Amino acid sequence: MAYRIPTAEVLAVAIVDVLRENPTVDSQKQLTELVRERLHCIDPAYAVTGQRIRRTAISSGLVRIEVQTRDSGKRRRLTRCPVCDSKLSKVRNRTISGDITIIGRRCPNCSYHMGLTERIPTRYVFSNIHSRRRSPADNGQTKL
C-alpha cells in the first residue's frame, strides 16, 4: 500500500487543531492517534510517526511539552537531546576553589535536563499554549 508523508506545515496545523479540541494530551501515543485521525480526514494516504509528531510540535513553538523522566543510573555523555534532537548545553558551577565543573546538561528547546547520570524520557504531556482563557462568567462570577 502506498503512503504519503505530510509536510511540516500540514503536520503542525493538524497538531494545533487536535490541541485546540483537547487542550491537554497525556501521552505521545494518544497524540499520535489523534493527529493521524486528523491527517486521514485530509488525505487517507498520509502516514507519520510519533517521534516526528513530537519533534514537529516542539519546533513549531505552539505546544507546551512536559517531559517526565527516570534516572538510568548510568553516566553517559549525551550531546543530543533525546526529546527534540537539539544540542544539549552544559550546566556549569563554580567551586569554592574557583574551578568550574560541569554538573549537568539541559536542552535549550524543551524541558529536558539531566545531572551527571542520563535521564530517560518516560512520558510526554502536551498542552496548547494558546488555550482559551477563562472569563469571569465561566467561574460563576458576575460584574457589579
PDB file of C-alpha atoms in Angstrom:
ATOM      1  CA  MET A   1       0.000   0.000   0.000  1.00  0.00           C
ATOM      2  CA  ALA A   2       1.380   3.408  -0.964  1.00  0.00           C
ATOM      3  CA  TYR A   3       1.579   6.191   1.585  1.00  0.00           C
ATOM      4  CA  ARG A   4       2.405   9.892   1.601  1.00  0.00           C
ATOM      5  CA  ILE A   5       4.378  11.924   4.109  1.00  0.00           C
ATOM      6  CA  PRO A   6       2.734  15.217   5.129  1.00  0.00           C
ATOM      7  CA  THR A   7       4.781  18.407   5.044  1.00  0.00           C
ATOM      8  CA  ALA A   8       5.830  20.021   8.312  1.00  0.00           C
ATOM      9  CA  GLU A   9       3.242  22.783   7.819  1.00  0.00           C
ATOM     10  CA  VAL A  10       0.352  20.347   7.304  1.00  0.00           C
ATOM     11  CA  LEU A  11       1.505  18.352  10.311  1.00  0.00           C
ATOM     12  CA  ALA A  12       1.794  21.473  12.510  1.00  0.00           C
ATOM     13  CA  VAL A  13      -1.735  22.559  11.556  1.00  0.00           C
ATOM     14  CA  ALA A  14      -3.078  19.095  12.413  1.00  0.00           C
ATOM     15  CA  ILE A  15      -1.302  19.162  15.797  1.00  0.00           C
ATOM     16  CA  VAL A  16      -2.695  22.610  16.631  1.00  0.00           C
ATOM     17  CA  ASP A  17      -6.212  21.515  15.591  1.00  0.00           C
ATOM     18  CA  VAL A  18      -6.011  18.455  17.833  1.00  0.00           C
ATOM     19  CA  LEU A  19      -4.778  20.506  20.793  1.00  0.00           C
ATOM     20  CA  ARG A  20      -7.488  23.097  20.207  1.00  0.00           C
ATOM     21  CA  GLU A  21     -10.101  20.364  20.754  1.00  0.00           C
ATOM     22  CA  ASN A  22      -8.134  18.592  23.533  1.00  0.00           C
ATOM     23  CA  PRO A  23      -6.186  21.237  25.482  1.00  0.00           C
ATOM     24  CA  THR A  24      -4.049  18.582  27.213  1.00  0.00           C
ATOM     25  CA  VAL A  25      -2.940  15.225  25.819  1.00  0.00           C
ATOM     26  CA  ASP A  26      -1.308  12.923  28.360  1.00  0.00           C
ATOM     27  CA  SER A  27       0.894  10.750  26.151  1.00  0.00           C
ATOM     28  CA  GLN A  28       2.727  10.694  22.851  1.00  0.00           C
ATOM     29  CA  LYS A  29       0.755   7.637  21.748  1.00  0.00           C
ATOM     30  CA  GLN A  30      -2.573   9.374  22.336  1.00  0.00           C
ATOM     31  CA  LEU A  31      -1.401  12.495  20.468  1.00  0.00           C
ATOM     32  CA  THR A  32      -0.178  10.325  17.593  1.00  0.00           C
ATOM     33  CA  GLU A  33      -3.554   8.599  17.261  1.00  0.00           C
ATOM     34  CA  LEU A  34      -5.455  11.908  17.317  1.00  0.00           C
ATOM     35  CA  VAL A  35      -3.135  13.551  14.772  1.00  0.00           C
ATOM     36  CA  ARG A  36      -3.309  10.529  12.461  1.00  0.00           C
ATOM     37  CA  GLU A  37      -7.121  10.691  12.544  1.00  0.00           C
ATOM     38  CA  ARG A  38      -6.963  14.379  11.644  1.00  0.00           C
ATOM     39  CA  LEU A  39      -4.490  13.735   8.810  1.00  0.00           C
ATOM     40  CA  HIS A  40      -6.626  10.893   7.406  1.00  0.00           C
ATOM     41  CA  CYS A  41      -9.500  13.390   7.093  1.00  0.00           C
ATOM     42  CA  ILE A  42      -7.243  15.487   4.849  1.00  0.00           C
ATOM     43  CA  ASP A  43      -5.698  12.610   2.885  1.00  0.00           C
ATOM     44  CA  PRO A  44      -6.161   8.910   3.740  1.00  0.00           C
ATOM     45  CA  ALA A  45      -2.673   8.128   2.394  1.00  0.00           C
ATOM     46  CA  TYR A  46      -0.851  10.305   4.973  1.00  0.00           C
ATOM     47  CA  ALA A  47       1.409   8.413   7.404  1.00  0.00           C
ATOM     48  CA  VAL A  48       3.504   9.814  10.241  1.00  0.00           C
ATOM     49  CA  THR A  49       5.391   8.501  13.284  1.00  0.00           C
ATOM     50  CA  GLY A  50       5.008   9.590  16.880  1.00  0.00           C
ATOM     51  CA  GLN A  51       8.605  10.785  17.017  1.00  0.00           C
ATOM     52  CA  ARG A  52       8.079  13.130  14.060  1.00  0.00           C
ATOM     53  CA  ILE A  53       4.860  14.460  15.587  1.00  0.00           C
ATOM     54  CA  ARG A  54       6.668  15.167  18.887  1.00  0.00           C
ATOM     55  CA  ARG A  55       9.595  16.931  17.206  1.00  0.00           C
ATOM     56  CA  THR A  56       7.327  18.958  14.918  1.00  0.00           C
ATOM     57  CA  ALA A  57       5.202  20.007  17.893  1.00  0.00           C
ATOM     58  CA  ILE A  58       8.282  21.214  19.772  1.00  0.00           C
ATOM     59  CA  SER A  59       9.844  23.007  16.793  1.00  0.00           C
ATOM     60  CA  SER A  60       6.585  24.781  15.901  1.00  0.00           C
ATOM     61  CA  GLY A  61       6.580  26.567  19.259  1.00  0.00           C
ATOM     62  CA  LEU A  62       2.785  26.295  19.528  1.00  0.00           C
ATOM     63  CA  VAL A  63       2.822  23.444  22.027  1.00  0.00           C
ATOM     64  CA  ARG A  64       3.979  23.279  25.630  1.00  0.00           C
ATOM     65  CA  ILE A  65       5.572  19.934  26.459  1.00  0.00           C
ATOM     66  CA  GLU A  66       6.264  18.450  29.867  1.00  0.00           C
ATOM     67  CA  VAL A  67       8.807  15.631  29.882  1.00  0.00           C
ATOM     68  CA  GLN A  68       8.636  13.093  32.692  1.00  0.00           C
ATOM     69  CA  THR A  69      11.881  11.151  33.085  1.00  0.00           C
ATOM     70  CA  ARG A  70      13.515   8.461  35.170  1.00  0.00           C
ATOM     71  CA  ASP A  71      17.143   8.176  36.188  1.00  0.00           C
ATOM     72  CA  SER A  72      19.061   5.425  34.396  1.00  0.00           C
ATOM     73  CA  GLY A  73      21.934   5.388  36.890  1.00  0.00           C
ATOM     74  CA  LYS A  74      24.453   5.309  34.015  1.00  0.00           C
ATOM     75  CA  ARG A  75      26.967   8.067  33.453  1.00  0.00           C
ATOM     76  CA  ARG A  76      26.856   8.895  29.762  1.00  0.00           C
ATOM     77  CA  ARG A  77      27.900  11.951  27.857  1.00  0.00           C
ATOM     78  CA  LEU A  78      24.863  12.806  25.814  1.00  0.00           C
ATOM     79  CA  THR A  79      25.407  15.523  23.242  1.00  0.00           C
ATOM     80  CA  ARG A  80      21.946  15.466  21.630  1.00  0.00           C
ATOM     81  CA  CYS A  81      18.590  15.796  23.372  1.00  0.00           C
ATOM     82  CA  PRO A  82      16.601  12.519  23.307  1.00  0.00           C
ATOM     83  CA  VAL A  83      13.341  14.503  23.164  1.00  0.00           C
ATOM     84  CA  CYS A  84      13.884  17.018  20.335  1.00  0.00           C
ATOM     85  CA  ASP A  85      17.352  16.102  18.960  1.00  0.00           C
ATOM     86  CA  SER A  86      18.868  19.544  19.560  1.00  0.00           C
ATOM     87  CA  LYS A  87      22.313  20.062  21.076  1.00  0.00           C
ATOM     88  CA  LEU A  88      22.427  19.926  24.878  1.00  0.00           C
ATOM     89  CA  SER A  89      24.099  22.824  26.676  1.00  0.00           C
ATOM     90  CA  LYS A  90      26.326  22.313  29.701  1.00  0.00           C
ATOM     91  CA  VAL A  91      25.267  23.443  33.165  1.00  0.00           C
ATOM     92  CA  ARG A  92      28.363  24.727  34.959  1.00  0.00           C
ATOM     93  CA  ASN A  93      29.095  25.547  38.571  1.00  0.00           C
ATOM     94  CA  ARG A  94      31.999  27.377  40.189  1.00  0.00           C
ATOM     95  CA  THR A  95      33.546  25.584  43.155  1.00  0.00           C
ATOM     96  CA  ILE A  96      34.886  27.179  46.330  1.00  0.00           C
ATOM     97  CA  SER A  97      38.431  26.958  44.969  1.00  0.00           C
ATOM     98  CA  GLY A  98      37.369  28.856  41.831  1.00  0.00           C
ATOM     99  CA  ASP A  99      37.353  25.944  39.401  1.00  0.00           C
ATOM    100  CA  ILE A 100      34.455  25.401  37.027  1.00  0.00           C
ATOM    101  CA  THR A 101      32.801  21.985  36.894  1.00  0.00           C
ATOM    102  CA  ILE A 102      30.008  20.609  34.753  1.00  0.00           C
ATOM    103  CA  ILE A 103      27.117  19.488  36.943  1.00  0.00           C
ATOM    104  CA  GLY A 104      24.666  18.529  34.203  1.00  0.00           C
ATOM    105  CA  ARG A 105      23.201  19.252  30.793  1.00  0.00           C
ATOM    106  CA  ARG A 106      19.967  20.839  29.633  1.00  0.00           C
ATOM    107  CA  CYS A 107      18.128  21.357  26.371  1.00  0.00           C
ATOM    108  CA  PRO A 108      17.528  24.948  25.228  1.00  0.00           C
ATOM    109  CA  ASN A 109      14.397  23.982  23.211  1.00  0.00           C
ATOM    110  CA  CYS A 110      12.416  21.707  25.504  1.00  0.00           C
ATOM    111  CA  SER A 111      12.264  20.988  29.229  1.00  0.00           C
ATOM    112  CA  TYR A 112      14.712  18.048  29.212  1.00  0.00           C
ATOM    113  CA  HIS A 113      17.572  18.206  31.720  1.00  0.00           C
ATOM    114  CA  MET A 114      19.928  15.755  33.361  1.00  0.00           C
ATOM    115  CA  GLY A 115      22.610  15.663  36.038  1.00  0.00           C
ATOM    116  CA  LEU A 116      25.724  13.548  35.777  1.00  0.00           C
ATOM    117  CA  THR A 117      23.638  10.447  35.014  1.00  0.00           C
ATOM    118  CA  GLU A 118      21.402  10.039  31.998  1.00  0.00           C
ATOM    119  CA  ARG A 119      17.658  10.595  32.418  1.00  0.00           C
ATOM    120  CA  ILE A 120      15.369   8.558  30.154  1.00  0.00           C
ATOM    121  CA  PRO A 121      12.096  10.146  28.973  1.00  0.00           C
ATOM    122  CA  THR A 122       9.118   8.041  30.045  1.00  0.00           C
ATOM    123  CA  ARG A 123       6.073  10.221  29.334  1.00  0.00           C
ATOM    124  CA  TYR A 124       5.297  13.366  27.392  1.00  0.00           C
ATOM    125  CA  VAL A 125       2.390  15.656  28.295  1.00  0.00           C
ATOM    126  CA  PHE A 126       1.385  18.030  25.502  1.00  0.00           C
ATOM    127  CA  SER A 127      -0.705  21.132  26.110  1.00  0.00           C
ATOM    128  CA  ASN A 128      -1.879  24.009  23.979  1.00  0.00           C
ATOM    129  CA  ILE A 129      -0.009  27.258  24.627  1.00  0.00           C
ATOM    130  CA  HIS A 130      -2.918  29.311  23.308  1.00  0.00           C
ATOM    131  CA  SER A 131      -5.643  27.616  25.309  1.00  0.00           C
ATOM    132  CA  ARG A 132      -8.855  29.526  25.735  1.00  0.00           C
ATOM    133  CA  ARG A 133      -8.679  31.981  28.605  1.00  0.00           C
ATOM    134  CA  ARG A 134     -11.448  31.619  31.165  1.00  0.00           C
ATOM    135  CA  SER A 135     -13.652  34.613  31.615  1.00  0.00           C
ATOM    136  CA  PRO A 136     -15.150  35.622  34.976  1.00  0.00           C
ATOM    137  CA  ALA A 137     -18.564  34.478  33.680  1.00  0.00           C
ATOM    138  CA  ASP A 138     -17.194  30.940  33.310  1.00  0.00           C
ATOM    139  CA  ASN A 139     -16.354  30.866  37.021  1.00  0.00           C
ATOM    140  CA  GLY A 140     -19.841  31.901  38.054  1.00  0.00           C
ATOM    141  CA  GLN A 141     -18.689  35.427  38.826  1.00  0.00           C
ATOM    142  CA  THR A 142     -20.616  38.464  37.715  1.00  0.00           C
ATOM    143  CA  LYS A 143     -19.705  42.104  37.381  1.00  0.00           C
ATOM    144  CA  LEU A 144     -21.354  44.509  39.767  1.00  0.00           C
TER     145      LEU A 144
END
